[in-house]
Coordinates of C-alpha atoms and ligand atoms in Angstrom, one line a residue:
M55 CA 0.2 0.1 -0.3
P56 CA 1.5 3.3 -1.0
I57 CA 2.5 6.5 2.0
I58 CA -0.7 8.7 1.5
A59 CA 1.1 12.2 1.9
P60 CA -2.0 15.2 2.0
S61 CA -0.4 18.4 1.0
M62 CA -1.8 21.3 3.4
L63 CA -1.2 24.1 1.1
S64 CA -4.9 22.8 -0.2
A65 CA -6.4 22.8 2.9
D66 CA -8.7 25.5 5.2
F67 CA -5.9 27.5 6.9
L68 CA -9.3 29.2 8.7
K69 CA -9.9 25.8 9.9
L70 CA -6.4 24.3 10.7
G71 CA -7.0 22.6 13.6
E72 CA -9.4 20.5 11.6
E73 CA -7.8 19.3 9.0
I74 CA -4.9 18.6 11.1
D75 CA -7.7 16.2 13.5
M76 CA -9.1 15.3 9.8
I77 CA -5.5 13.8 8.7
N78 CA -4.8 12.6 12.4
N79 CA -8.0 10.2 11.7
S80 CA -7.4 9.4 8.7
E81 CA -5.5 6.5 6.9
A82 CA -3.1 9.2 5.9
D83 CA 0.2 8.5 6.8
W84 CA 2.4 12.0 6.2
F85 CA 1.7 15.7 6.2
H86 CA 3.2 16.7 3.3
L87 CA 4.3 20.9 4.3
D88 CA 5.3 22.9 1.3
V89 CA 7.4 25.9 2.0
M90 CA 7.7 28.4 -1.5
D91 CA 10.0 31.3 -0.9
G92 CA 8.8 33.0 -4.2
M93 CA 12.5 32.9 -5.7
F94 CA 13.0 29.3 -6.5
V95 CA 8.9 29.0 -7.5
P96 CA 6.4 31.7 -8.5
N97 CA 4.6 31.7 -5.2
I98 CA 5.1 32.1 -1.3
S99 CA 3.7 30.1 1.2
Y100 CA 4.2 29.2 4.9
G101 CA 7.2 28.8 6.8
M102 CA 8.5 27.6 10.1
P103 CA 5.7 29.2 12.4
I104 CA 3.1 27.4 10.6
I105 CA 5.0 24.3 10.2
S106 CA 5.4 24.2 14.1
T107 CA 2.2 25.1 14.7
I108 CA 0.5 22.1 13.0
K109 CA 3.4 20.0 14.6
K110 CA 2.2 20.3 17.6
R111 CA -1.5 19.0 16.5
A112 CA 0.1 16.6 14.2
K113 CA 0.3 13.0 14.8
K114 CA 2.0 11.8 11.9
I115 CA 5.1 12.4 10.5
C116 CA 5.7 16.1 9.2
D117 CA 7.3 15.2 5.4
V118 CA 8.6 19.0 4.8
H119 CA 9.4 19.8 1.1
L120 CA 11.7 23.4 0.5
M121 CA 11.2 25.2 -2.7
V122 CA 13.2 27.6 -1.6
V123 CA 17.1 28.9 -2.6
Q124 CA 19.9 28.1 -0.7
P125 CA 18.0 25.8 1.8
E126 CA 21.3 24.9 3.4
R127 CA 20.3 28.4 5.0
Y128 CA 17.3 27.1 7.1
L129 CA 18.2 23.1 8.1
E130 CA 18.4 23.4 11.8
E131 CA 15.6 26.1 11.7
F132 CA 13.4 23.0 10.2
K133 CA 14.5 20.4 12.6
K134 CA 13.3 22.9 14.8
A135 CA 10.2 23.3 13.9
G136 CA 9.4 19.4 13.7
A137 CA 10.6 17.9 10.2
D138 CA 10.6 14.9 10.0
Y139 CA 11.5 14.6 6.7
L140 CA 13.3 17.4 5.4
T141 CA 13.7 17.8 1.0
V142 CA 15.3 20.2 -0.8
H143 CA 15.3 20.8 -4.5
Y144 CA 18.8 19.2 -6.8
E145 CA 18.0 22.4 -8.9
T146 CA 18.9 25.0 -5.7
G147 CA 22.1 23.3 -4.3
Y148 CA 25.8 23.6 -5.2
H149 CA 26.4 21.2 -2.8
L150 CA 24.0 18.8 -2.5
H151 CA 25.8 15.7 -0.8
R152 CA 27.0 18.5 1.6
T153 CA 23.5 19.2 2.2
L154 CA 21.7 15.9 2.5
T155 CA 24.5 14.7 5.1
S156 CA 23.4 17.6 7.2
I157 CA 20.0 17.1 7.5
R158 CA 20.7 13.8 8.0
A159 CA 23.3 14.7 10.5
L160 CA 20.5 16.6 12.3
G161 CA 18.3 13.8 12.7
M162 CA 15.9 14.3 9.9
K163 CA 15.7 11.8 7.1
A164 CA 17.5 13.6 3.6
G165 CA 14.6 14.0 0.7
L166 CA 16.1 15.2 -2.9
A167 CA 13.4 16.9 -5.4
I168 CA 14.0 17.2 -9.1
N169 CA 11.7 19.1 -11.1
P170 CA 10.1 17.7 -14.3
H171 CA 13.4 19.0 -16.5
T172 CA 15.7 17.2 -14.2
P173 CA 17.0 13.8 -15.3
V174 CA 16.4 10.7 -12.7
A175 CA 20.4 10.2 -13.6
M176 CA 21.8 13.3 -11.9
V177 CA 21.0 12.1 -8.6
A178 CA 23.0 8.4 -9.0
D179 CA 26.2 9.6 -7.5
I180 CA 24.4 10.5 -4.5
I181 CA 21.4 8.0 -3.8
H182 CA 22.9 6.3 -0.7
E183 CA 22.6 9.8 1.0
I184 CA 19.2 10.4 0.0
D185 CA 16.2 8.5 2.2
L186 CA 13.4 10.3 -0.1
L187 CA 13.4 10.8 -3.8
L188 CA 10.8 13.4 -4.2
V189 CA 9.9 13.5 -8.3
M190 CA 7.7 16.2 -9.6
S191 CA 5.1 15.5 -11.6
I192 CA 4.0 19.3 -12.0
N193 CA 6.3 22.4 -12.2
P194 CA 6.4 23.1 -8.0
G195 CA 4.5 26.4 -7.2
F196 CA 0.7 25.6 -7.2
G197 CA -1.5 22.9 -6.3
G198 CA -4.3 21.6 -7.9
Q199 CA -2.2 21.7 -11.4
K200 CA -2.1 18.5 -14.1
F201 CA 0.3 15.7 -13.5
L202 CA 2.7 15.6 -15.9
P203 CA 2.8 11.9 -18.4
L204 CA 6.6 12.1 -18.4
T205 CA 6.6 11.6 -15.0
Y206 CA 5.9 7.4 -15.5
N207 CA 9.3 7.4 -17.3
K208 CA 11.1 9.1 -14.2
I209 CA 9.3 6.5 -11.7
R210 CA 10.5 3.7 -13.6
Q211 CA 13.8 5.0 -14.0
A212 CA 14.3 5.8 -10.0
K213 CA 12.9 2.8 -8.7
E214 CA 16.1 1.4 -11.5
L215 CA 18.3 2.8 -9.9
I216 CA 17.5 2.8 -6.4
T217 CA 16.7 -1.2 -7.1
N218 CA 20.3 -1.4 -8.4
A219 CA 21.9 0.9 -6.1
G220 CA 20.7 -1.5 -3.1
S221 CA 19.2 1.3 -1.8
N222 CA 16.4 1.4 0.2
T223 CA 15.3 5.4 -0.5
L224 CA 11.8 5.6 -1.1
I225 CA 10.0 7.3 -4.4
E226 CA 7.4 10.2 -3.7
I227 CA 5.5 11.7 -6.5
D228 CA 3.8 15.6 -5.7
G229 CA 1.5 17.0 -8.4
G230 CA -1.5 16.5 -9.6
V231 CA -2.2 12.6 -8.5
T232 CA -5.9 11.8 -8.5
L233 CA -7.9 8.9 -8.4
D234 CA -7.4 8.7 -12.1
N235 CA -3.2 8.1 -11.9
A236 CA -2.9 6.9 -8.9
A237 CA -2.8 3.2 -9.3
D238 CA -0.5 3.9 -12.3
I239 CA 2.2 6.0 -10.7
I240 CA 2.2 3.1 -8.1
A241 CA 2.7 -0.1 -11.0
A242 CA 5.6 2.3 -12.0
G243 CA 7.5 2.0 -8.9
A244 CA 6.4 4.6 -6.1
D245 CA 6.0 4.3 -2.8
V246 CA 4.8 7.7 -1.6
L247 CA 1.5 9.7 -3.2
V248 CA 1.4 13.2 -2.0
A249 CA -1.7 15.1 -2.9
G250 CA -3.1 18.2 -2.2
N251 CA -6.4 19.1 -4.3
T252 CA -7.6 15.8 -4.4
V253 CA -7.6 15.3 -0.9
F254 CA -8.7 18.7 0.5
A255 CA -11.7 19.6 -2.6
A256 CA -13.1 16.0 -2.2
S257 CA -16.5 16.4 -0.5
D258 CA -15.1 13.9 1.8
P259 CA -11.4 14.2 2.0
A260 CA -11.1 11.0 4.6
E261 CA -13.0 9.1 2.3
M262 CA -10.8 10.3 -0.5
I263 CA -7.4 9.7 1.7
K264 CA -8.8 6.0 2.0
R265 CA -9.3 5.5 -1.6
L266 CA -6.2 6.5 -2.6
K267 CA -4.6 4.2 0.0
H268 CA -6.4 1.2 -1.1
I269 CA -6.2 1.4 -5.2
G270 CA -3.2 -0.3 -5.7
K271 CA -5.2 -3.2 -4.5
Ligands
DX5_875 C1 3.5 22.3 -5.4 C2 4.1 21.1 -4.1 C3 2.6 20.3 -3.8 C4 1.4 20.6 -3.8 C5 0.4 19.6 -4.7 O1 4.6 22.7 -5.8 O2 4.5 20.7 -4.4 O3 2.8 19.6 -3.0 O4 0.3 21.0 -2.7 O5 -0.7 19.6 -5.5 P1 -2.0 18.7 -5.6 O6 -2.1 17.4 -5.4 O7 -2.8 19.8 -5.9 O8 -1.3 19.0 -7.6
ZN876 ZN1 5.5 19.7 -2.3

């Protein structure tokens, strides 16, 4: 069964506590928390104060996705805010080996995200430093976009790379995940599905989470 990570970017922030409780009481596994700086992506979301607030109430793993230039400036602060997984973008790093090693040294799981234009092969030499490979299935910045079909090939390539390396890196897919494509995404080799719009725009979000969780069966 896939790990389901609802993206809080699509939550109703007027009732954040209820949204968190809905996820706590659902079959979701992780909270996916998107941090955008208005530089790496053309949007600004939220930062440490919101994440530490969510962390106080969340009973599940906090999976923090940094869409931020020079993310190495903030590793300790996101640890303090409560990140369990901390993911940085390949495209933002001059010294990714160092950044990923630092994330682990701080006691977090290290994630690396690749944009749709970045070949999977670029991460081959650092695969053992990565606990989570986030393959973006949209251009990051906004929820509710359409899944890019080029992602399927990338998932298969990522799976092959990870298997050949004998690594247990998880593959996470983020962007445009729906009930219509989730089964194919899992069949291609994904372990973690992020879902924002699909979950929070549903009339029954907890039921939607349950359907995504059981879709591969
Ligand atoms: C976008 C974010 C995603 C976003 C996904 O840059 O990384 O996590 O919330 O939203 P949906 O599932 O609606 O495409
Ligand atoms: Zn994300």
